[in-house]
PDB file of C-alpha atoms in Angstrom:
ATOM      1  CA  UNK H   1       0.164  -0.045   0.333  1.00  0.00           C
ATOM      2  CA  UNK H   2       3.460   2.386   0.408  1.00  0.00           C
ATOM      3  CA  UNK H   3       4.502   1.241  -2.420  1.00  0.00           C
ATOM      4  CA  UNK H   4       1.360   2.280  -4.533  1.00  0.00           C
ATOM      5  CA  UNK H   5       0.448   5.310  -2.633  1.00  0.00           C
ATOM      6  CA  UNK H   6       4.191   7.049  -3.112  1.00  0.00           C
ATOM      7  CA  UNK H   7       4.566   5.665  -6.666  1.00  0.00           C
ATOM      8  CA  UNK H   8       1.125   7.914  -7.312  1.00  0.00           C
ATOM      9  CA  UNK H   9       2.666  11.180  -5.821  1.00  0.00           C
ATOM     10  CA  UNK H  10       2.691  13.343  -8.318  1.00  0.00           C
ATOM     11  CA  UNK H  11       6.001  16.107  -9.141  1.00  0.00           C
ATOM     12  CA  UNK H  12       5.694  19.069  -6.901  1.00  0.00           C
ATOM     13  CA  UNK H  13       5.560  20.446 -10.655  1.00  0.00           C
ATOM     14  CA  UNK H  14       2.131  18.390 -10.922  1.00  0.00           C
ATOM     15  CA  UNK H  15       0.615  19.645  -8.684  1.00  0.00           C
ATOM     16  CA  UNK H  16       1.580  22.657  -9.419  1.00  0.00           C
ATOM     17  CA  UNK H  17      -0.518  22.520 -12.193  1.00  0.00           C
ATOM     18  CA  UNK H  18      -3.358  20.328 -10.583  1.00  0.00           C
ATOM     19  CA  UNK H  19      -3.830  23.009  -7.971  1.00  0.00           C
ATOM     20  CA  UNK H  20      -4.132  26.311 -10.523  1.00  0.00           C
ATOM     21  CA  UNK H  21      -5.697  24.643 -14.271  1.00  0.00           C
ATOM     22  CA  UNK H  22      -8.628  24.389 -10.534  1.00  0.00           C
ATOM     23  CA  UNK H  23      -8.711  27.329  -9.871  1.00  0.00           C
ATOM     24  CA  UNK H  24      -7.567  29.000 -13.218  1.00  0.00           C
ATOM     25  CA  UNK H  25      -9.393  25.859 -15.709  1.00  0.00           C
ATOM     26  CA  UNK H  26      -9.540  26.523 -19.212  1.00  0.00           C
ATOM     27  CA  UNK H  27      -7.406  29.677 -18.425  1.00  0.00           C
ATOM     28  CA  UNK H  28      -4.998  28.547 -17.030  1.00  0.00           C
ATOM     29  CA  UNK H  29      -2.732  27.216 -20.361  1.00  0.00           C
ATOM     30  CA  UNK H  30      -2.046  31.007 -21.754  1.00  0.00           C
ATOM     31  CA  UNK H  31      -1.263  31.672 -18.238  1.00  0.00           C
ATOM     32  CA  UNK H  32       0.827  28.966 -17.661  1.00  0.00           C
ATOM     33  CA  UNK H  33       2.490  30.349 -21.116  1.00  0.00           C
ATOM     34  CA  UNK H  34       3.142  33.718 -20.077  1.00  0.00           C
ATOM     35  CA  UNK H  35       4.729  33.070 -16.988  1.00  0.00           C
ATOM     36  CA  UNK H  36       8.134  31.863 -18.936  1.00  0.00           C
ATOM     37  CA  UNK H  37       7.047  34.768 -20.645  1.00  0.00           C
ATOM     38  CA  UNK H  38       9.306  38.052 -20.388  1.00  0.00           C
ATOM     39  CA  UNK H  39       8.460  40.518 -17.813  1.00  0.00           C
ATOM     40  CA  UNK H  40       6.816  44.174 -18.395  1.00  0.00           C
ATOM     41  CA  UNK H  41       9.482  45.399 -16.765  1.00  0.00           C
ATOM     42  CA  UNK H  42       9.930  49.534 -16.559  1.00  0.00           C
ATOM     43  CA  UNK H  43      12.668  51.792 -16.243  1.00  0.00           C
ATOM     44  CA  UNK H  44      11.437  54.573 -12.396  1.00  0.00           C
ATOM     45  CA  UNK H  45      13.726  56.916 -12.952  1.00  0.00           C
ATOM     46  CA  UNK H  46      13.205  59.468  -9.231  1.00  0.00           C
ATOM     47  CA  UNK H  47      14.618  62.082 -10.590  1.00  0.00           C
ATOM     48  CA  UNK H  48      16.726  63.005 -13.331  1.00  0.00           C
ATOM     49  CA  UNK H  49      21.339  62.230 -12.291  1.00  0.00           C
ATOM     50  CA  UNK H  50      19.549  58.966 -10.448  1.00  0.00           C
ATOM     51  CA  UNK H  51      20.466  55.858 -11.255  1.00  0.00           C
ATOM     52  CA  UNK H  52      17.974  54.231 -12.739  1.00  0.00           C
ATOM     53  CA  UNK H  53      15.107  51.216 -11.395  1.00  0.00           C
ATOM     54  CA  UNK H  54      13.636  48.676 -13.355  1.00  0.00           C
ATOM     55  CA  UNK H  55      10.871  46.557 -12.156  1.00  0.00           C
ATOM     56  CA  UNK H  56       7.334  45.717 -13.107  1.00  0.00           C
ATOM     57  CA  UNK H  57       5.160  47.651 -13.774  1.00  0.00           C
ATOM     58  CA  UNK H  58       2.817  46.410 -11.784  1.00  0.00           C
ATOM     59  CA  UNK H  59       4.061  47.119  -9.546  1.00  0.00           C
ATOM     60  CA  UNK H  60       3.772  50.543  -9.999  1.00  0.00           C
ATOM     61  CA  UNK H  61       0.563  50.778 -10.778  1.00  0.00           C
ATOM     62  CA  UNK H  62       0.023  49.000  -6.931  1.00  0.00           C
ATOM     63  CA  UNK H  63       2.319  51.883  -5.779  1.00  0.00           C
ATOM     64  CA  UNK H  64       0.445  54.090  -6.970  1.00  0.00           C
ATOM     65  CA  UNK H  65      -3.176  53.316  -5.279  1.00  0.00           C
ATOM     66  CA  UNK H  66      -1.385  54.342  -2.214  1.00  0.00           C
ATOM     67  CA  UNK H  67      -3.457  57.418  -1.118  1.00  0.00           C
ATOM     68  CA  UNK H  68      -0.270  60.090  -0.496  1.00  0.00           C
ATOM     69  CA  UNK H  69      -2.094  63.469  -0.298  1.00  0.00           C
ATOM     70  CA  UNK H  70      -2.204  64.356   3.305  1.00  0.00           C
ATOM     71  CA  UNK H  71       0.009  61.127   4.943  1.00  0.00           C
ATOM     72  CA  UNK H  72       2.693  62.328   6.756  1.00  0.00           C
ATOM     73  CA  UNK H  73       4.080  59.292   7.664  1.00  0.00           C
ATOM     74  CA  UNK H  74       4.911  56.745   5.938  1.00  0.00           C
ATOM     75  CA  UNK H  75       6.384  52.835   6.662  1.00  0.00           C
ATOM     76  CA  UNK H  76       6.885  50.428   3.790  1.00  0.00           C
ATOM     77  CA  UNK H  77       6.675  47.102   5.387  1.00  0.00           C
ATOM     78  CA  UNK H  78       8.461  45.016   3.530  1.00  0.00           C
ATOM     79  CA  UNK H  79      10.099  46.739   1.637  1.00  0.00           C
ATOM     80  CA  UNK H  80      13.264  44.726  -0.321  1.00  0.00           C
ATOM     81  CA  UNK H  81      14.366  44.516  -3.153  1.00  0.00           C
ATOM     82  CA  UNK H  82      13.000  48.076  -3.013  1.00  0.00           C
ATOM     83  CA  UNK H  83      11.196  48.987  -5.801  1.00  0.00           C
ATOM     84  CA  UNK H  84       7.695  49.865  -4.196  1.00  0.00           C
ATOM     85  CA  UNK H  85       9.764  52.479  -1.774  1.00  0.00           C
ATOM     86  CA  UNK H  86      10.792  53.967  -5.076  1.00  0.00           C
ATOM     87  CA  UNK H  87       7.434  54.691  -6.370  1.00  0.00           C
ATOM     88  CA  UNK H  88       6.541  55.440  -2.476  1.00  0.00           C
ATOM     89  CA  UNK H  89       9.189  57.824  -2.268  1.00  0.00           C
ATOM     90  CA  UNK H  90       8.717  60.339  -5.076  1.00  0.00           C
ATOM     91  CA  UNK H  91       5.440  60.556  -4.779  1.00  0.00           C
ATOM     92  CA  UNK H  92       4.952  61.653  -1.375  1.00  0.00           C
ATOM     93  CA  UNK H  93       4.610  64.959   0.048  1.00  0.00           C
ATOM     94  CA  UNK H  94       7.759  67.305   0.504  1.00  0.00           C
ATOM     95  CA  UNK H  95       6.812  67.541   3.833  1.00  0.00           C
ATOM     96  CA  UNK H  96       6.349  63.371   4.157  1.00  0.00           C
ATOM     97  CA  UNK H  97       8.581  61.182   6.150  1.00  0.00           C
ATOM     98  CA  UNK H  98       8.757  57.689   4.667  1.00  0.00           C
ATOM     99  CA  UNK H  99      10.158  54.254   7.440  1.00  0.00           C
ATOM    100  CA  UNK H 100      11.329  51.084   4.922  1.00  0.00           C
ATOM    101  CA  UNK H 101      11.184  47.920   6.602  1.00  0.00           C
ATOM    102  CA  UNK H 102      12.666  44.767   5.451  1.00  0.00           C
ATOM    103  CA  UNK H 103      13.439  41.368   8.228  1.00  0.00           C
ATOM    104  CA  UNK H 104      16.194  40.362   6.252  1.00  0.00           C
ATOM    105  CA  UNK H 105      20.088  42.008   6.864  1.00  0.00           C
ATOM    106  CA  UNK H 106      21.286  40.498   3.752  1.00  0.00           C
ATOM    107  CA  UNK H 107      18.292  42.414   1.749  1.00  0.00           C
ATOM    108  CA  UNK H 108      18.348  45.117   3.487  1.00  0.00           C
ATOM    109  CA  UNK H 109      21.381  45.958   2.473  1.00  0.00           C
ATOM    110  CA  UNK H 110      20.039  46.112  -0.801  1.00  0.00           C
ATOM    111  CA  UNK H 111      17.279  47.986   0.176  1.00  0.00           C
ATOM    112  CA  UNK H 112      20.100  50.739   1.466  1.00  0.00           C
ATOM    113  CA  UNK H 113      21.671  50.653  -1.647  1.00  0.00           C
ATOM    114  CA  UNK H 114      18.758  51.644  -4.233  1.00  0.00           C
ATOM    115  CA  UNK H 115      17.332  54.257  -2.060  1.00  0.00           C
ATOM    116  CA  UNK H 116      21.742  55.057  -1.701  1.00  0.00           C
ATOM    117  CA  UNK H 117      21.492  55.564  -5.330  1.00  0.00           C
ATOM    118  CA  UNK H 118      18.040  56.366  -6.750  1.00  0.00           C
ATOM    119  CA  UNK H 119      16.995  59.017  -4.464  1.00  0.00           C
ATOM    120  CA  UNK H 120      18.075  61.541  -4.624  1.00  0.00           C
ATOM    121  CA  UNK H 121      19.783  63.780  -1.393  1.00  0.00           C
ATOM    122  CA  UNK H 122      16.618  65.361  -0.767  1.00  0.00           C
ATOM    123  CA  UNK H 123      13.656  62.956  -0.815  1.00  0.00           C
ATOM    124  CA  UNK H 124      17.060  59.977   0.480  1.00  0.00           C
ATOM    125  CA  UNK H 125      17.387  62.064   4.036  1.00  0.00           C
ATOM    126  CA  UNK H 126      13.302  61.857   5.220  1.00  0.00           C
ATOM    127  CA  UNK H 127      13.934  58.226   4.198  1.00  0.00           C
ATOM    128  CA  UNK H 128      15.093  56.087   6.539  1.00  0.00           C
ATOM    129  CA  UNK H 129      15.601  51.576   6.249  1.00  0.00           C
ATOM    130  CA  UNK H 130      15.732  50.034   9.056  1.00  0.00           C
ATOM    131  CA  UNK H 131      16.372  46.017   9.802  1.00  0.00           C
ATOM    132  CA  UNK H 132      12.214  45.004  11.965  1.00  0.00           C
ATOM    133  CA  UNK H 133      10.558  42.248  12.139  1.00  0.00           C
ATOM    134  CA  UNK H 134       7.681  43.337  10.236  1.00  0.00           C
ATOM    135  CA  UNK H 135       5.056  41.633  12.228  1.00  0.00           C
ATOM    136  CA  UNK H 136       6.347  42.502  15.438  1.00  0.00           C
ATOM    137  CA  UNK H 137       6.413  46.339  14.885  1.00  0.00           C
ATOM    138  CA  UNK H 138       3.166  47.273  16.302  1.00  0.00           C
ATOM    139  CA  UNK H 139       4.386  46.546  19.203  1.00  0.00           C
ATOM    140  CA  UNK H 140       7.357  49.211  19.374  1.00  0.00           C
ATOM    141  CA  UNK H 141       4.774  52.170  18.459  1.00  0.00           C
ATOM    142  CA  UNK H 142       3.439  50.089  21.459  1.00  0.00           C
ATOM    143  CA  UNK H 143      -0.595  49.082  20.187  1.00  0.00           C
ATOM    144  CA  UNK H 144      -0.508  52.900  19.390  1.00  0.00           C
ATOM    145  CA  UNK H 145      -1.421  53.736  16.054  1.00  0.00           C
ATOM    146  CA  UNK H 146       1.283  56.701  14.045  1.00  0.00           C
ATOM    147  CA  UNK H 147       0.944  55.825  10.350  1.00  0.00           C
ATOM    148  CA  UNK H 148      -0.745  57.307   7.840  1.00  0.00           C
ATOM    149  CA  UNK H 149      -0.010  55.310   4.510  1.00  0.00           C
ATOM    150  CA  UNK H 150       1.453  51.979   4.415  1.00  0.00           C
ATOM    151  CA  UNK H 151       2.172  50.169   1.845  1.00  0.00           C
ATOM    152  CA  UNK H 152       2.931  46.046   3.016  1.00  0.00           C
ATOM    153  CA  UNK H 153       3.739  43.962  -0.209  1.00  0.00           C
ATOM    154  CA  UNK H 154       4.421  40.658   2.002  1.00  0.00           C
ATOM    155  CA  UNK H 155       5.936  37.508   1.308  1.00  0.00           C
ATOM    156  CA  UNK H 156       4.704  34.990  -1.803  1.00  0.00           C
ATOM    157  CA  UNK H 157       4.544  31.397  -3.367  1.00  0.00           C
ATOM    158  CA  UNK H 158       5.810  34.088  -6.450  1.00  0.00           C
ATOM    159  CA  UNK H 159       4.319  31.999  -8.246  1.00  0.00           C
ATOM    160  CA  UNK H 160       6.314  33.454 -11.557  1.00  0.00           C
ATOM    161  CA  UNK H 161       9.453  32.566 -10.123  1.00  0.00           C
ATOM    162  CA  UNK H 162       8.324  29.311  -9.384  1.00  0.00           C
ATOM    163  CA  UNK H 163       7.875  28.172 -12.003  1.00  0.00           C
ATOM    164  CA  UNK H 164      10.453  29.213 -13.744  1.00  0.00           C
ATOM    165  CA  UNK H 165      12.897  27.975 -11.293  1.00  0.00           C
ATOM    166  CA  UNK H 166      12.804  23.518 -11.254  1.00  0.00           C
ATOM    167  CA  UNK H 167      14.650  23.423  -7.925  1.00  0.00           C
ATOM    168  CA  UNK H 168      11.950  24.982  -6.828  1.00  0.00           C
ATOM    169  CA  UNK H 169       9.134  23.952  -8.694  1.00  0.00           C
ATOM    170  CA  UNK H 170       9.956  20.360  -8.533  1.00  0.00           C
ATOM    171  CA  UNK H 171       9.310  21.380  -4.639  1.00  0.00           C
ATOM    172  CA  UNK H 172       5.810  22.894  -5.100  1.00  0.00           C
ATOM    173  CA  UNK H 173       3.819  21.778  -2.791  1.00  0.00           C
ATOM    174  CA  UNK H 174       0.101  23.419  -1.765  1.00  0.00           C
ATOM    175  CA  UNK H 175       1.366  23.705   1.222  1.00  0.00           C
ATOM    176  CA  UNK H 176       3.343  26.047   0.643  1.00  0.00           C
ATOM    177  CA  UNK H 177       0.702  28.591   0.929  1.00  0.00           C
ATOM    178  CA  UNK H 178      -1.139  27.905   3.371  1.00  0.00           C
ATOM    179  CA  UNK H 179       2.948  27.916   5.709  1.00  0.00           C
ATOM    180  CA  UNK H 180       2.951  31.937   3.831  1.00  0.00           C
ATOM    181  CA  UNK H 181      -0.825  32.704   4.365  1.00  0.00           C
ATOM    182  CA  UNK H 182       0.370  32.165   8.004  1.00  0.00           C
ATOM    183  CA  UNK H 183       2.688  35.261   8.183  1.00  0.00           C
ATOM    184  CA  UNK H 184       0.828  37.419   5.821  1.00  0.00           C
ATOM    185  CA  UNK H 185      -1.748  37.523   8.240  1.00  0.00           C
ATOM    186  CA  UNK H 186       0.591  37.838  10.983  1.00  0.00           C
ATOM    187  CA  UNK H 187       2.375  41.452   8.720  1.00  0.00           C
ATOM    188  CA  UNK H 188      -1.990  42.829   7.888  1.00  0.00           C
ATOM    189  CA  UNK H 189      -2.819  42.375  11.472  1.00  0.00           C
ATOM    190  CA  UNK H 190       0.523  44.212  12.356  1.00  0.00           C
ATOM    191  CA  UNK H 191       0.306  47.030  10.077  1.00  0.00           C
ATOM    192  CA  UNK H 192      -3.163  47.455  10.841  1.00  0.00           C
ATOM    193  CA  UNK H 193      -3.432  48.596  14.034  1.00  0.00           C
ATOM    194  CA  UNK H 194      -0.645  50.579  13.059  1.00  0.00           C
ATOM    195  CA  UNK H 195      -2.486  52.589  10.783  1.00  0.00           C
ATOM    196  CA  UNK H 196      -3.949  55.802  11.901  1.00  0.00           C
ATOM    197  CA  UNK H 197      -7.687  56.813  11.501  1.00  0.00           C
ATOM    198  CA  UNK H 198      -9.185  58.256   8.261  1.00  0.00           C
ATOM    199  CA  UNK H 199      -5.271  56.026   6.573  1.00  0.00           C
ATOM    200  CA  UNK H 200      -4.976  53.713   3.832  1.00  0.00           C
ATOM    201  CA  UNK H 201      -3.242  51.141   3.913  1.00  0.00           C
ATOM    202  CA  UNK H 202      -2.072  49.052   0.470  1.00  0.00           C
ATOM    203  CA  UNK H 203      -2.350  44.618   1.163  1.00  0.00           C
ATOM    204  CA  UNK H 204      -0.414  43.138  -2.026  1.00  0.00           C
ATOM    205  CA  UNK H 205       1.445  40.183  -3.719  1.00  0.00           C
ATOM    206  CA  UNK H 206       2.604  38.180  -7.082  1.00  0.00           C
ATOM    207  CA  UNK H 207       0.895  35.227  -5.534  1.00  0.00           C
ATOM    208  CA  UNK H 208      -1.502  34.415  -8.555  1.00  0.00           C
ATOM    209  CA  UNK H 209      -3.988  31.931  -5.554  1.00  0.00           C
ATOM    210  CA  UNK H 210      -6.949  33.608  -3.562  1.00  0.00           C
ATOM    211  CA  UNK H 211      -5.509  32.312  -0.158  1.00  0.00           C
ATOM    212  CA  UNK H 212      -3.023  34.814  -0.418  1.00  0.00           C
ATOM    213  CA  UNK H 213      -4.841  37.494  -1.405  1.00  0.00           C
ATOM    214  CA  UNK H 214      -8.165  37.772  -0.849  1.00  0.00           C
ATOM    215  CA  UNK H 215      -8.691  35.110   2.117  1.00  0.00           C
ATOM    216  CA  UNK H 216      -6.514  37.470   3.533  1.00  0.00           C
ATOM    217  CA  UNK H 217      -8.213  40.716   2.941  1.00  0.00           C
ATOM    218  CA  UNK H 218     -12.071  38.646   3.727  1.00  0.00           C
ATOM    219  CA  UNK H 219      -9.468  37.628   7.256  1.00  0.00           C
ATOM    220  CA  UNK H 220      -9.231  41.253   7.994  1.00  0.00           C
ATOM    221  CA  UNK H 221     -12.571  42.298   7.260  1.00  0.00           C
ATOM    222  CA  UNK H 222     -14.425  39.449   9.710  1.00  0.00           C
ATOM    223  CA  UNK H 223     -11.487  40.740  12.617  1.00  0.00           C
ATOM    224  CA  UNK H 224     -11.345  44.313  11.997  1.00  0.00           C
ATOM    225  CA  UNK H 225     -15.482  44.969  10.961  1.00  0.00           C
ATOM    226  CA  UNK H 226     -14.353  48.778  11.305  1.00  0.00           C
ATOM    227  CA  UNK H 227     -11.795  47.994   8.113  1.00  0.00           C
ATOM    228  CA  UNK H 228     -13.270  49.667   4.336  1.00  0.00           C
ATOM    229  CA  UNK H 229     -12.515  48.725   1.183  1.00  0.00           C
ATOM    230  CA  UNK H 230     -11.651  51.754  -1.348  1.00  0.00           C
ATOM    231  CA  UNK H 231     -11.124  51.092  -4.763  1.00  0.00           C
ATOM    232  CA  UNK H 232      -7.956  51.161  -5.776  1.00  0.00           C
ATOM    233  CA  UNK H 233      -7.778  54.168  -8.696  1.00  0.00           C
ATOM    234  CA  UNK H 234      -4.229  55.479  -9.124  1.00  0.00           C
ATOM    235  CA  UNK H 235      -4.307  58.369  -6.205  1.00  0.00           C
ATOM    236  CA  UNK H 236      -1.008  60.727  -7.830  1.00  0.00           C
ATOM    237  CA  UNK H 237       0.447  62.312 -10.750  1.00  0.00           C
ATOM    238  CA  UNK H 238       2.782  59.621 -12.155  1.00  0.00           C
ATOM    239  CA  UNK H 239       3.186  60.617 -15.658  1.00  0.00           C
ATOM    240  CA  UNK H 240       7.006  61.870 -14.432  1.00  0.00           C
ATOM    241  CA  UNK H 241       7.932  58.243 -13.964  1.00  0.00           C
ATOM    242  CA  UNK H 242       6.606  56.337 -16.180  1.00  0.00           C
ATOM    243  CA  UNK H 243       4.357  55.818 -19.231  1.00  0.00           C
ATOM    244  CA  UNK H 244       0.535  53.914 -18.787  1.00  0.00           C
ATOM    245  CA  UNK H 245       0.132  51.239 -16.857  1.00  0.00           C
ATOM    246  CA  UNK H 246      -1.137  48.151 -16.526  1.00  0.00           C
ATOM    247  CA  UNK H 247      -5.238  47.597 -15.998  1.00  0.00           C
ATOM    248  CA  UNK H 248      -6.374  45.118 -13.460  1.00  0.00           C
ATOM    249  CA  UNK H 249      -9.392  42.511 -13.615  1.00  0.00           C
ATOM    250  CA  UNK H 250     -11.886  42.581  -9.830  1.00  0.00           C
ATOM    251  CA  UNK H 251     -11.333  40.287  -7.246  1.00  0.00           C
ATOM    252  CA  UNK H 252     -13.942  39.704  -4.876  1.00  0.00           C
ATOM    253  CA  UNK H 253     -12.009  42.217  -1.843  1.00  0.00           C
ATOM    254  CA  UNK H 254      -9.426  43.957  -5.366  1.00  0.00           C
ATOM    255  CA  UNK H 255      -7.167  43.608  -8.123  1.00  0.00           C
ATOM    256  CA  UNK H 256      -5.206  41.310 -10.184  1.00  0.00           C
ATOM    257  CA  UNK H 257      -3.225  42.256 -12.081  1.00  0.00           C
ATOM    258  CA  UNK H 258      -2.141  38.702 -14.507  1.00  0.00           C
ATOM    259  CA  UNK H 259      -0.314  38.587 -17.639  1.00  0.00           C
ATOM    260  CA  UNK H 260      -1.315  37.146 -20.414  1.00  0.00           C
ATOM    261  CA  UNK H 261      -3.292  39.682 -19.922  1.00  0.00           C
ATOM    262  CA  UNK H 262      -1.633  42.645 -19.352  1.00  0.00           C
ATOM    263  CA  UNK H 263       1.432  42.214 -21.903  1.00  0.00           C
ATOM    264  CA  UNK H 264       2.466  40.480 -19.251  1.00  0.00           C
ATOM    265  CA  UNK H 265       2.508  41.999 -16.383  1.00  0.00           C
ATOM    266  CA  UNK H 266       2.589  40.812 -12.870  1.00  0.00           C
ATOM    267  CA  UNK H 267       0.730  38.684 -11.522  1.00  0.00           C
ATOM    268  CA  UNK H 268       0.220  41.061  -8.724  1.00  0.00           C
ATOM    269  CA  UNK H 269      -2.727  41.072  -6.931  1.00  0.00           C
ATOM    270  CA  UNK H 270      -4.217  44.312  -4.720  1.00  0.00           C
ATOM    271  CA  UNK H 271      -6.261  45.808  -2.068  1.00  0.00           C
ATOM    272  CA  UNK H 272      -6.903  49.289  -0.195  1.00  0.00           C
ATOM    273  CA  UNK H 273      -8.613  49.805   2.543  1.00  0.00           C
ATOM    274  CA  UNK H 274      -8.847  52.486   5.197  1.00  0.00           C
ATOM    275  CA  UNK H 275      -8.804  52.501   8.780  1.00  0.00           C
ATOM    276  CA  UNK H 276     -12.342  54.716   8.990  1.00  0.00           C
ATOM    277  CA  UNK H 277     -12.435  57.086  11.674  1.00  0.00           C
ATOM    278  CA  UNK H 278     -14.370  57.442  14.412  1.00  0.00           C
ATOM    279  CA  UNK H 279     -17.090  60.370  15.407  1.00  0.00           C
ATOM    280  CA  UNK H 280     -18.085  60.349  19.200  1.00  0.00           C
ATOM    281  CA  UNK H 281     -20.665  58.626  19.000  1.00  0.00           C
ATOM    282  CA  UNK H 282     -18.803  55.580  18.036  1.00  0.00           C
ATOM    283  CA  UNK H 283     -15.975  55.040  19.608  1.00  0.00           C
TER     284      UNK H 283
END
């Protein structure tokens, strides 16, 4: 019996295809083929004289959806390698400050370098890079809401990377998704606790599956009933930094940019939430 089960066990690649075919149906073959093609990478230059940074156009689209008009204190909770930090830094007000956090020390060093070479001094002096566990960062603020705007680009399955790396594809299993979802929830609940009343939180991943996307947002809406979904429009003028950005497909609680329908951009899921200001009546 044991030998029979072992013989019939699906390989990592077979499990991968079976899992995502169940999610996307007949679309999966086209979507899977798009994952192996070159991503829609854009050159992002914050200011003339700074080094350019190349990142997926879907990442620019997501970061640009975080409203910054009234934001003075901004947090990029999982910031490395640094692309979205550059987008936020280039769009924030002149009196705003950005805290960019990265748990991994090695990735934090890369983030430091990106900020040093891709940001002009006048902006760089208002960007601080730290090396903390984002899931515990709310404790450092004594559970007090502190940030007007937070971007959480959470570590995720990154199926595009898995699909194009034989080692990771051979090792893939659905249990990886469940493990990541636990970590994502810890980060999101920490971020929510650090968000000021009236503030905005943008959650994003480069995952295809809903377990790491809509299901995480569903859990937040259930636990924090005051949370409100907001349509993720481009809330800043990005014409000086990027050309036309990809459109998204609506999901239950957010938006998804998928490479088969967006010229190679993505995958990129994002959902925008607001913590409404409490009135004296509902405090």
